[in-house]
Coordinates of C-alpha atoms in Angstrom, one line a residue:
M1 CA 32.1 137.4 26.2
R2 CA 29.5 140.9 25.7
R3 CA 27.5 141.4 28.7
V4 CA 23.2 140.6 27.9
G5 CA 21.5 143.6 27.9
F6 CA 19.1 144.5 30.3
F7 CA 16.0 144.4 28.5
R8 CA 18.3 141.5 26.5
S9 CA 17.3 139.4 29.1
I10 CA 15.0 135.8 29.0
H11 CA 14.4 136.9 33.0
V12 CA 13.2 141.0 32.0
K13 CA 11.6 139.1 28.7
F14 CA 9.4 136.4 31.3
V15 CA 8.4 138.8 33.1
I16 CA 7.5 141.6 31.2
I17 CA 5.3 139.3 28.7
Y18 CA 3.9 137.8 32.1
V19 CA 2.9 141.1 33.1
L20 CA 2.0 142.9 30.0
L21 CA 0.4 139.6 28.8
L22 CA -2.0 140.1 32.5
L23 CA -2.1 144.2 31.3
V24 CA -4.0 143.3 27.6
A25 CA -6.8 140.8 29.8
M26 CA -7.3 143.5 32.0
Q27 CA -7.6 146.1 29.5
I28 CA -10.6 143.7 27.7
I29 CA -12.3 142.8 30.3
G30 CA -12.3 146.8 32.4
V31 CA -13.2 148.2 28.4
Y32 CA -16.3 145.6 28.0
F33 CA -16.8 146.1 32.0
V34 CA -16.6 150.1 31.7
K35 CA -18.9 150.5 28.4
Q36 CA -21.4 147.8 29.7
L37 CA -21.2 149.6 32.8
E38 CA -21.6 152.6 31.6
E39 CA -24.7 151.9 29.1
T40 CA -26.5 150.2 32.0
L41 CA -26.1 153.9 34.5
R42 CA -27.1 155.5 31.2
T43 CA -30.5 153.5 30.8
N44 CA -30.9 153.2 34.5
F45 CA -30.5 157.0 34.6
Q46 CA -33.4 157.6 31.2
T47 CA -35.6 154.9 32.1
S48 CA -36.2 156.3 35.3
L49 CA -36.2 160.4 34.0
K50 CA -38.8 158.8 31.5
A51 CA -40.9 157.3 34.4
R52 CA -41.1 160.0 36.5
V53 CA -41.8 162.4 33.1
N54 CA -44.6 159.8 32.4
L55 CA -45.9 160.6 35.2
L56 CA -46.0 164.4 35.2
A57 CA -47.6 163.7 31.4
Y58 CA -50.6 162.4 33.5
N59 CA -51.2 165.5 35.7
V60 CA -50.5 168.2 32.9
V61 CA -53.0 165.9 31.2
E62 CA -55.3 166.4 34.0
E63 CA -55.0 169.7 33.9
M64 CA -55.2 170.8 30.0
Q65 CA -58.6 169.5 29.7
K66 CA -59.8 170.8 33.2
Q67 CA -63.3 172.6 32.6
R68 CA -62.1 176.5 34.3
T69 CA -64.7 178.9 35.0
A70 CA -63.9 182.0 35.2
D71 CA -63.1 181.3 39.5
D72 CA -61.1 178.8 38.3
P73 CA -57.2 179.6 38.1
T74 CA -55.8 179.8 34.6
L75 CA -53.5 177.1 33.3
E76 CA -50.4 178.0 33.5
E77 CA -50.5 178.6 37.2
D78 CA -52.0 175.4 37.4
I79 CA -48.8 173.8 35.3
K80 CA -46.3 176.3 37.1
K81 CA -47.9 174.6 40.2
V82 CA -47.7 171.1 38.8
L83 CA -43.6 171.3 37.4
K84 CA -42.9 172.7 41.0
D85 CA -43.8 169.4 42.8
F86 CA -42.0 168.0 40.1
S87 CA -38.8 169.8 40.6
A88 CA -35.5 167.1 41.8
V89 CA -32.1 167.6 42.0
D90 CA -31.0 166.3 39.0
I91 CA -33.7 168.1 36.7
S92 CA -32.7 171.7 35.4
E93 CA -35.2 172.6 33.2
V94 CA -39.1 171.2 32.7
R95 CA -41.6 173.2 30.2
V96 CA -44.6 171.9 28.9
I97 CA -45.6 173.2 25.6
D98 CA -48.8 172.9 23.8
A99 CA -49.2 171.3 20.8
R100 CA -51.8 173.2 18.8
S101 CA -49.8 177.1 19.4
L102 CA -46.0 175.8 20.1
K103 CA -46.3 177.9 23.0
I104 CA -45.0 177.5 26.7
L105 CA -47.4 177.1 29.3
G106 CA -44.6 176.6 32.1
T107 CA -41.1 175.8 33.3
S108 CA -40.0 175.2 36.6
S109 CA -36.9 177.0 36.1
P110 CA -36.7 180.3 37.8
S111 CA -35.2 182.3 35.4
N112 CA -36.5 181.3 32.5
Q113 CA -40.2 182.6 33.9
G114 CA -40.3 184.9 31.0
L115 CA -40.6 182.4 28.3
V116 CA -43.3 181.6 29.4
G117 CA -46.4 182.3 26.6
S118 CA -44.1 182.8 23.7
R119 CA -43.4 179.8 21.3
T120 CA -40.6 177.7 21.4
T121 CA -37.5 177.2 18.6
E122 CA -36.4 173.9 20.0
L123 CA -36.3 171.6 17.0
R124 CA -36.5 169.0 18.9
I125 CA -40.1 169.9 20.9
K126 CA -41.5 170.5 17.4
Q127 CA -40.0 166.7 16.2
S128 CA -41.3 164.9 18.8
I129 CA -45.1 166.4 18.8
I130 CA -44.7 165.6 14.9
L131 CA -43.3 162.3 15.0
E132 CA -45.3 161.4 18.2
E133 CA -42.0 160.1 19.3
D134 CA -39.4 160.7 22.5
Q135 CA -36.7 163.0 20.8
S136 CA -33.3 162.7 22.9
S137 CA -29.5 163.8 23.1
I138 CA -26.7 164.7 25.2
L139 CA -25.4 168.2 24.9
I140 CA -22.4 170.1 26.8
D141 CA -23.6 172.8 29.2
P142 CA -21.9 176.2 27.4
Q143 CA -21.3 177.7 30.4
S144 CA -20.8 174.4 33.5
G145 CA -19.5 172.5 30.9
H146 CA -21.4 169.2 32.1
R147 CA -23.1 167.0 29.7
L148 CA -27.0 167.7 30.0
W149 CA -29.8 165.3 29.1
V150 CA -32.1 166.6 26.3
L151 CA -35.8 164.7 26.8
S152 CA -38.5 166.0 24.5
T153 CA -41.1 163.3 24.9
P154 CA -45.2 164.3 23.6
I155 CA -48.2 164.0 25.6
K156 CA -50.9 162.4 24.6
S157 CA -54.5 162.3 25.1
G158 CA -55.9 158.6 24.1
K159 CA -54.7 158.8 20.4
K160 CA -54.1 162.5 20.0
V161 CA -51.1 164.8 20.8
I162 CA -52.1 167.9 22.7
G163 CA -48.7 168.9 23.9
A164 CA -45.0 167.9 24.8
I165 CA -42.7 168.1 28.0
Y166 CA -39.3 169.2 27.3
V167 CA -36.9 168.3 29.9
V168 CA -33.0 169.2 30.4
A169 CA -31.6 166.5 33.4
K170 CA -28.2 166.4 34.8
I171 CA -26.6 162.8 33.7
E172 CA -23.2 164.6 34.4
N173 CA -23.2 162.6 37.2
V174 CA -23.2 158.9 35.4
F175 CA -20.2 160.3 34.2
E176 CA -19.0 161.3 37.2
Q177 CA -19.6 157.8 38.5
M178 CA -18.0 156.0 35.6
K179 CA -14.5 157.8 36.7
T180 CA -15.2 156.9 40.7
I181 CA -15.4 153.0 39.0
N182 CA -12.7 153.9 36.5
R183 CA -9.9 155.2 38.9
I184 CA -11.2 152.3 41.2
F185 CA -10.2 150.2 38.1
A186 CA -7.5 151.6 37.6
T187 CA -5.7 151.3 41.0
G188 CA -7.2 147.5 41.2
T189 CA -5.4 147.3 37.9
A190 CA -2.0 148.5 38.9
I191 CA -2.0 146.6 42.4
A192 CA -2.6 143.0 40.0
L193 CA 0.4 143.8 37.7
S194 CA 2.8 145.0 40.7
I195 CA 1.7 141.3 42.7
T196 CA 1.8 140.1 38.9
A197 CA 5.0 141.2 38.2
V198 CA 6.1 140.3 41.7
L199 CA 4.9 136.8 41.1
G200 CA 6.6 136.8 37.8
I201 CA 9.8 137.9 38.7
L202 CA 9.3 134.5 41.4
L203 CA 8.4 132.0 38.8
A204 CA 10.6 133.7 35.8
Q205 CA 13.6 132.8 38.3
T206 CA 12.6 128.9 38.8
I207 CA 13.1 129.2 35.0
T208 CA 16.2 131.4 34.4
R209 CA 17.8 130.3 37.0
P210 CA 18.4 126.9 36.2
I211 CA 19.0 128.0 32.3
A212 CA 21.8 131.2 34.1
D213 CA 23.3 128.3 35.3
M214 CA 23.8 126.5 31.8
K215 CA 25.4 129.9 30.6
K216 CA 27.8 130.1 33.2
Q217 CA 29.2 126.1 32.6
A218 CA 29.0 127.2 29.1
L219 CA 31.3 130.3 29.7
A220 CA 33.6 128.2 32.0
M221 CA 33.6 125.1 29.5
T222 CA 34.8 127.4 26.7
K223 CA 38.0 128.6 29.3
G224 CA 38.5 125.0 29.5
N225 CA 36.4 124.4 32.5
F226 CA 34.6 120.7 32.9
S227 CA 34.9 119.9 36.2
R228 CA 31.8 122.3 37.1
K229 CA 28.0 120.6 36.6
V230 CA 24.7 122.4 36.5
K231 CA 22.8 122.2 39.7
V232 CA 19.7 120.1 39.0
Y233 CA 16.4 122.1 40.3
G234 CA 13.3 119.8 39.3
F235 CA 12.9 117.4 36.9
D236 CA 11.1 119.1 34.4
E237 CA 11.4 119.7 31.3
I238 CA 14.3 122.3 32.1
G239 CA 15.8 119.6 34.9
T240 CA 15.9 117.5 32.2
L241 CA 17.6 119.6 30.1
A242 CA 20.6 120.4 33.1
I243 CA 20.7 116.8 33.3
T244 CA 21.4 116.3 29.5
F245 CA 24.0 119.6 29.6
N246 CA 26.2 117.8 32.7
N247 CA 26.1 114.2 30.9
L248 CA 27.4 116.5 27.2
T249 CA 30.0 118.5 29.8
K250 CA 30.8 114.9 30.8
K251 CA 31.7 113.7 27.6
L252 CA 33.0 116.8 26.2
Q253 CA 35.7 116.4 29.2
E254 CA 36.4 112.8 27.6
A255 CA 36.1 114.2 24.4
Q256 CA 38.7 117.2 25.2
A257 CA 41.5 114.8 27.3
M258 CA 40.9 112.5 24.1
T259 CA 42.1 115.4 22.0
E260 CA 44.1 116.9 24.0
G261 CA 46.4 114.0 24.2
E262 CA 45.9 113.2 20.6
R263 CA 47.3 116.5 19.9
R264 CA 50.5 116.2 22.3
K265 CA 51.1 112.7 20.5
L266 CA 50.7 114.8 17.5
S267 CA 53.0 117.6 18.2
S268 CA 55.6 115.8 19.4
V269 CA 55.9 113.2 16.6
L270 CA 55.7 116.3 14.8
S271 CA 58.5 118.3 16.8
Y272 CA 61.3 115.3 16.7
M273 CA 60.4 114.3 12.8
T274 CA 63.3 115.1 10.9
D275 CA 61.2 115.3 7.4
G276 CA 59.7 118.4 7.5
V277 CA 55.7 118.7 7.9
I278 CA 53.3 120.7 6.3
A279 CA 49.0 120.6 6.3
T280 CA 46.6 123.1 4.5
D281 CA 43.5 123.8 4.2
R282 CA 40.6 123.4 1.7
K283 CA 41.8 126.6 -0.1
G284 CA 45.1 125.9 -0.2
R285 CA 46.2 128.2 2.5
V286 CA 49.1 127.0 5.2
I287 CA 47.8 125.8 8.9
L288 CA 50.6 124.3 10.2
I289 CA 54.4 123.6 9.8
N290 CA 56.6 122.0 11.7
D291 CA 59.9 123.3 12.4
P292 CA 62.3 121.2 10.9
A293 CA 60.0 122.3 7.5
A294 CA 60.3 125.8 8.0
E295 CA 64.2 124.9 8.7
M296 CA 64.3 123.6 5.2
L297 CA 62.5 126.2 2.9
D298 CA 64.4 128.4 5.7
V299 CA 61.2 130.4 6.8
S300 CA 59.5 131.8 9.9
R301 CA 56.9 129.5 11.1
E302 CA 54.4 133.1 11.9
T303 CA 55.4 134.2 9.1
V304 CA 54.1 131.3 7.0
L305 CA 50.9 130.7 8.4
S306 CA 47.2 131.5 5.8
Q307 CA 50.2 131.2 3.0
P308 CA 49.3 129.5 0.3
I309 CA 51.8 126.3 -0.3
V310 CA 52.6 127.0 -4.1
S311 CA 53.8 130.0 -3.2
L312 CA 55.8 128.8 -0.1
L313 CA 56.8 125.6 -2.4
G314 CA 58.0 128.1 -5.6
L315 CA 55.9 126.3 -7.5
S316 CA 53.6 129.2 -8.5
D317 CA 55.0 129.3 -11.9
Q318 CA 54.1 125.3 -12.4
Y319 CA 51.2 124.3 -10.3
T320 CA 47.9 125.0 -8.8
F321 CA 46.5 123.9 -5.8
E322 CA 44.8 121.5 -7.5
D323 CA 47.0 120.3 -9.3
L324 CA 48.9 119.4 -6.0
I325 CA 46.3 117.9 -4.9
E326 CA 45.6 115.6 -8.8
E327 CA 49.4 115.2 -8.6
K328 CA 50.2 111.0 -7.8
D329 CA 54.3 111.0 -7.5
S330 CA 56.4 113.1 -5.2
L331 CA 58.2 116.5 -6.9
I332 CA 61.5 117.5 -6.7
L333 CA 62.4 120.0 -5.4
D334 CA 65.7 122.2 -7.0
Y335 CA 66.8 125.4 -4.3
S336 CA 70.7 124.0 -5.5
T337 CA 72.9 127.1 -5.5
K338 CA 76.0 127.6 -8.0
N339 CA 77.9 127.6 -4.0
K340 CA 75.7 124.4 -2.3
P341 CA 73.1 122.2 -4.0
Y342 CA 69.9 121.6 -1.9
I343 CA 67.6 119.4 -3.2
L344 CA 64.2 118.6 -1.1
R345 CA 61.7 115.2 -2.0
A346 CA 57.8 116.7 -1.5
N347 CA 55.4 113.6 -1.0
L348 CA 51.1 114.9 -0.7
S349 CA 49.2 113.2 0.5
V350 CA 45.5 114.8 0.2
I351 CA 42.8 114.6 3.3
Q352 CA 39.4 113.5 2.1
K353 CA 36.1 112.8 3.9
E354 CA 33.9 109.7 3.2
T355 CA 32.0 111.7 0.4
G356 CA 35.4 112.8 -1.3
F357 CA 35.7 116.0 0.0
V358 CA 38.7 117.6 0.0
N359 CA 39.9 119.1 3.4
G360 CA 42.7 120.2 2.9
L361 CA 46.8 118.4 2.4
I362 CA 49.5 117.6 3.8
T363 CA 53.5 117.3 1.8
V364 CA 56.0 116.1 4.2
L365 CA 59.6 117.0 2.4
H366 CA 62.4 115.4 2.8
D367 CA 65.9 116.6 2.2
I368 CA 67.5 113.7 -0.6
T369 CA 70.9 116.4 -1.1
E370 CA 73.2 113.6 0.1
Q371 CA 71.3 111.5 -1.2
E372 CA 71.2 112.9 -4.4
K373 CA 75.4 113.8 -4.4
I374 CA 76.2 110.0 -3.5
N375 CA 74.1 108.8 -6.4
M376 CA 75.9 111.6 -7.9
E377 CA 78.8 110.5 -6.8
R378 CA 78.5 106.8 -7.2
R379 CA 77.6 107.4 -11.0
E380 CA 80.9 109.2 -11.2
F381 CA 83.1 107.1 -9.1
V382 CA 81.6 103.8 -11.5
A383 CA 81.8 106.3 -14.7
N384 CA 85.4 106.9 -13.9
V385 CA 86.6 103.6 -12.7
S386 CA 85.5 102.3 -16.2
H387 CA 87.3 105.3 -17.6
E388 CA 90.1 104.4 -16.2
L389 CA 90.1 100.7 -16.5
R390 CA 88.9 101.1 -19.8
T391 CA 91.9 103.1 -20.5
P392 CA 94.9 100.9 -20.2
L393 CA 93.6 97.8 -21.0
T394 CA 92.8 99.7 -24.4
T395 CA 96.3 100.3 -24.8
M396 CA 97.2 97.0 -23.7
R397 CA 95.1 95.3 -26.4
S398 CA 95.9 98.0 -29.1
Y399 CA 100.2 96.7 -28.7
L400 CA 99.0 93.2 -27.6
E401 CA 97.3 93.0 -30.8
A402 CA 100.5 94.5 -33.2
L403 CA 103.2 91.8 -31.3
A404 CA 100.4 89.2 -31.9
D405 CA 100.0 90.7 -35.5
G406 CA 104.4 89.9 -35.6
A407 CA 105.7 92.9 -34.4
W408 CA 107.8 90.3 -31.7
R409 CA 109.8 89.3 -35.0
D410 CA 111.6 93.3 -33.9
E411 CA 113.6 93.3 -32.0
E412 CA 113.3 97.3 -31.9
I413 CA 109.7 97.4 -30.9
A414 CA 109.1 94.4 -29.2
P415 CA 111.0 95.1 -25.9
N416 CA 109.4 98.6 -26.2
F417 CA 105.4 97.1 -26.6
L418 CA 106.5 95.2 -24.1
E419 CA 107.4 97.8 -21.7
V420 CA 104.4 99.8 -22.3
T421 CA 101.9 96.8 -21.3
R422 CA 104.1 96.3 -18.3
T423 CA 103.6 99.7 -17.7
E424 CA 100.2 100.4 -17.9
T425 CA 99.8 97.0 -15.8
E426 CA 101.0 97.8 -12.5
R427 CA 99.0 101.0 -13.0
M428 CA 96.0 98.8 -13.0
I429 CA 97.0 96.7 -10.6
R430 CA 97.8 100.4 -8.2
L431 CA 94.8 101.9 -9.3
V432 CA 93.0 98.3 -7.9
N433 CA 95.1 98.6 -4.6
D434 CA 93.6 102.2 -4.2
L435 CA 90.9 101.0 -4.3
L436 CA 90.6 98.4 -1.8
Q437 CA 92.8 100.7 0.6
L438 CA 89.4 102.9 0.5
S439 CA 86.6 100.5 0.3
K440 CA 89.3 99.3 3.8
M441 CA 88.4 102.7 5.0
D442 CA 85.2 103.3 4.6
S443 CA 84.1 99.9 6.3
T444 CA 82.7 100.1 9.8
D445 CA 85.4 97.4 11.5
Y446 CA 88.4 99.7 10.0
Q447 CA 91.2 100.3 13.1
L448 CA 94.4 101.4 13.6
T449 CA 96.9 100.5 14.7
K450 CA 98.3 103.5 17.0
E451 CA 102.0 104.3 18.2
W452 CA 103.9 106.9 19.5
V453 CA 105.9 108.0 16.7
D454 CA 108.6 110.8 16.7
L455 CA 106.9 113.2 13.6
V456 CA 109.9 115.8 13.1
D457 CA 112.4 112.7 12.5
F458 CA 109.9 110.5 11.0
F459 CA 109.1 113.2 8.4
N460 CA 112.7 114.0 8.3
Q461 CA 113.0 110.0 6.9
I462 CA 110.6 110.3 4.8
I463 CA 111.8 113.3 2.9
D464 CA 115.4 112.1 2.7
R465 CA 113.8 108.5 0.7
F466 CA 112.3 111.2 -1.4
E467 CA 114.8 113.3 -1.8
M468 CA 117.6 110.7 -2.3
A469 CA 115.3 109.3 -5.3
K470 CA 114.4 112.0 -7.0
E471 CA 114.9 112.7 -11.0
Q472 CA 113.6 116.8 -11.9
N473 CA 116.1 119.3 -10.9
L474 CA 114.1 120.4 -7.6
T475 CA 115.1 122.4 -4.6
F476 CA 113.6 120.7 -1.2
K477 CA 113.3 123.2 2.0
R478 CA 112.5 121.8 5.3
E479 CA 111.0 124.0 7.8
L480 CA 111.0 121.4 10.7
P481 CA 111.4 122.1 14.1
G482 CA 115.0 121.3 16.1
H483 CA 113.0 119.6 18.8
S484 CA 110.6 116.0 19.0
I485 CA 107.2 116.2 18.8
L486 CA 105.7 113.0 20.0
L487 CA 102.3 111.9 18.4
E488 CA 100.5 108.8 18.6
I489 CA 99.7 107.4 15.0
D490 CA 99.0 105.2 12.9
E491 CA 102.5 104.6 11.0
D492 CA 101.8 103.0 7.4
K493 CA 99.2 105.2 7.3
I494 CA 100.4 108.8 7.7
T495 CA 102.8 107.5 5.5
Q496 CA 101.1 106.9 2.5
V497 CA 99.7 109.9 3.3
L498 CA 103.0 112.4 2.9
Y499 CA 104.2 110.0 0.4
N500 CA 100.8 110.7 -2.1
I501 CA 101.4 114.5 -0.8
I502 CA 105.1 114.6 -1.7
S503 CA 104.7 112.9 -5.0
N504 CA 101.6 114.9 -6.1
A505 CA 104.6 117.9 -5.0
I506 CA 106.8 116.3 -7.2
K507 CA 105.0 115.5 -10.6
Y508 CA 103.8 118.8 -10.4
S509 CA 106.7 120.7 -9.7
P510 CA 108.5 122.5 -12.5
E511 CA 111.6 121.3 -13.3
G512 CA 114.4 123.6 -10.6
G513 CA 111.4 124.2 -8.7
Q514 CA 111.8 124.5 -4.8
I515 CA 109.4 122.0 -2.6
T516 CA 109.0 123.4 1.2
F517 CA 108.5 121.3 4.2
S518 CA 107.2 122.5 7.4
I519 CA 105.7 121.1 11.2
K520 CA 104.3 124.2 13.0
E521 CA 102.6 122.9 16.8
E522 CA 99.8 124.6 18.2
E523 CA 97.5 124.3 21.1
E524 CA 96.1 121.0 20.5
K525 CA 97.4 120.1 16.9
V526 CA 100.2 119.8 14.9
I527 CA 100.1 121.4 10.9
V528 CA 102.0 118.9 8.4
S529 CA 102.5 121.2 5.1
V530 CA 104.0 120.7 1.8
A531 CA 104.3 123.6 -0.7
D532 CA 105.2 123.8 -4.0
Q533 CA 106.0 125.6 -7.1
G534 CA 103.8 124.1 -9.8
M535 CA 101.0 125.5 -11.8
G536 CA 98.6 126.0 -9.0
I537 CA 94.7 125.3 -8.8
P538 CA 92.3 127.5 -10.4
K539 CA 90.4 128.9 -6.5
E540 CA 86.8 127.5 -8.4
N541 CA 88.3 123.8 -8.1
I542 CA 90.3 124.1 -4.4
G543 CA 87.7 122.1 -3.2
K544 CA 86.8 119.8 -5.2
I545 CA 90.6 118.1 -5.2
F546 CA 89.8 115.9 -2.5
E547 CA 87.1 113.8 -4.0
R548 CA 88.3 110.9 -5.8
F549 CA 89.3 110.9 -9.6
Y550 CA 89.4 114.5 -9.4
R551 CA 91.9 115.7 -11.6
V552 CA 92.5 119.0 -12.3
D553 CA 94.8 118.9 -15.4
K554 CA 93.2 114.9 -16.8
A555 CA 95.5 114.5 -19.4
R556 CA 99.0 115.6 -17.9
S557 CA 97.6 113.4 -14.6
R558 CA 97.3 110.1 -16.3
K559 CA 100.5 110.9 -18.3
L560 CA 102.5 111.0 -15.2
G561 CA 100.5 107.9 -14.1
G562 CA 98.1 109.2 -10.9
T563 CA 95.0 107.1 -10.5
G564 CA 93.3 110.6 -9.1
L565 CA 92.7 108.3 -5.9
G566 CA 95.4 109.5 -3.7
L567 CA 94.2 112.8 -1.9
A568 CA 91.3 111.2 -1.2
I569 CA 93.0 107.9 0.2
A570 CA 94.8 110.8 2.1
K571 CA 91.7 112.9 3.0
E572 CA 90.7 109.3 4.6
M573 CA 93.4 108.5 6.7
V574 CA 94.0 112.0 8.1
Q575 CA 90.7 111.5 9.0
A576 CA 90.7 108.4 10.5
H577 CA 93.2 110.0 13.2
G578 CA 91.0 112.5 13.8
G579 CA 92.6 115.2 12.0
S580 CA 91.6 117.6 8.8
I581 CA 92.8 118.7 5.5
W582 CA 93.1 121.3 3.1
A583 CA 94.5 122.8 0.5
T584 CA 96.4 126.6 -1.2
S585 CA 97.0 128.1 -3.7
E586 CA 97.5 130.6 -6.7
E587 CA 97.7 129.8 -10.1
G588 CA 101.2 130.4 -11.6
K589 CA 102.8 130.0 -8.0
G590 CA 102.6 126.1 -6.7
T591 CA 99.9 124.8 -4.3
E592 CA 100.7 124.0 -0.6
I593 CA 98.8 120.8 1.1
A594 CA 98.5 120.6 5.1
F595 CA 97.0 118.8 7.1
S596 CA 96.7 118.4 10.7
L597 CA 97.0 116.0 13.8
P598 CA 95.5 115.8 17.5
Y599 CA 98.2 116.8 19.3
E600 CA 98.5 117.1 23.3
R601 CA 102.3 118.5 24.6
S602 CA 101.9 116.6 28.0
E603 CA 102.8 113.3 26.0
E604 CA 106.0 114.6 25.7
D605 CA 106.4 114.8 29.0
E606 CA 105.4 111.8 29.8
W607 CA 107.2 110.6 27.0
S608 CA 110.5 112.3 28.7

């Protein structure tokens, strides 16, 4: 998980908010306090100065109304004396102006004594005389840059304005005091903020520590660790949250354990199922596939995840995912090739919530190749048996009807008809006997009666029987070992195997042909083969000659009296002995039927 930035931390945010709130509060208080204090100091300064100016005005009025003689000092001299006594540190200059002539009667500034007797040009003085009220303003001294308070107040004698007093006072001291107070206030604010920040950090820790513990626990839970518990620091809202979080952890641990158990059960079921299982999400993309399904479809589990199921099953041309959801019946998936049948049945089940919302689709695949093959063989078997029985029965009925119609009176025709009827009857008997033999071989309680037999001598005897009974001009060639080969076999069953193979070789051998009999010893088996020089078997049909009722040339086989079950019976009997049977053939040159039987050389020594 990405680390939380310093300024994104709730701890820092809490402290910053706490400090900012205090700073804003102090700033609001400070602005109001400083403004009021400045106004008060300035007002006090101006009130004090005005009181002194009023006292000065009283003295000036007395001097201006005083009756003077030639020996008395002049008005200007008396005004100068009065102003000299009025001098103060916070006053830069005081002027007295006559209202009628606007002449300056006196000034307290030694450097401006030359202005005495001249007319004033100050607008404030004129305004105060005319308007009979004080005129004041704060100006900046261009030389020192300090603030000055300029006041022009009228001098009244009764209700008549007789002059004006112009005062230039140093109000900078008031603002210097304000600066000092502001520095003290700022220092106090900084100290208060520092203390507040420390207290905020300590206070924030009491809130953020449980939250940090819950964060660590949540991270541990994401990794599957449910053993940790959040420490409860109190029983306030955060403490209650910590207790609830611990209860949630316990519930999640129980749910996770239950889910894990179910997952393992499901995984075991899916792993050991012989059927294939595919699960999709609500968009039809594969989210789960077990090994049997991957093997059935010949795909890799990693490559098919997130692939649409319709393309995985090869149904893109016929179906959409919505069609599969609506499909009620199972689907037959035919992946058969020319050489190999392969058929699957897909059963579909929709995953739905209680509200009916479709969450996905479960597809179960069954390999029904063998089942379809068995069904096909069963249908073919019934059809073949019906055909094989119908043919002789039809022939017999025809001949018997002819005999019933009077043909029995014909001494030449009647014996032939009866001979055909007998032949067809024997053919049906052989067919039924072969079917009974196959039925016994298919039963689970079928057992062989084995005994030790010299295979070479046994094979010679069977060849001798056929050689004595042959009617065609055929040559028998024997390629047999000169020593005994002892095998434990069921003599009757192997006799039937050899009879079926040799009978076929004789039937399909041309006049003057040769049949070769051979026995070959290998490490753990003996191979017995019979080869003819007949018409041969097409390459594509070699694997089918051991199927029931299969004939390469059906018309010729039926003419020769075959039932089509001889090699099928031979295959069942050889496999019952633990061996195998096969054929090799070349069209126009002949066919070789061979089978193997288990063989242990040590048996010969024990026999001897």
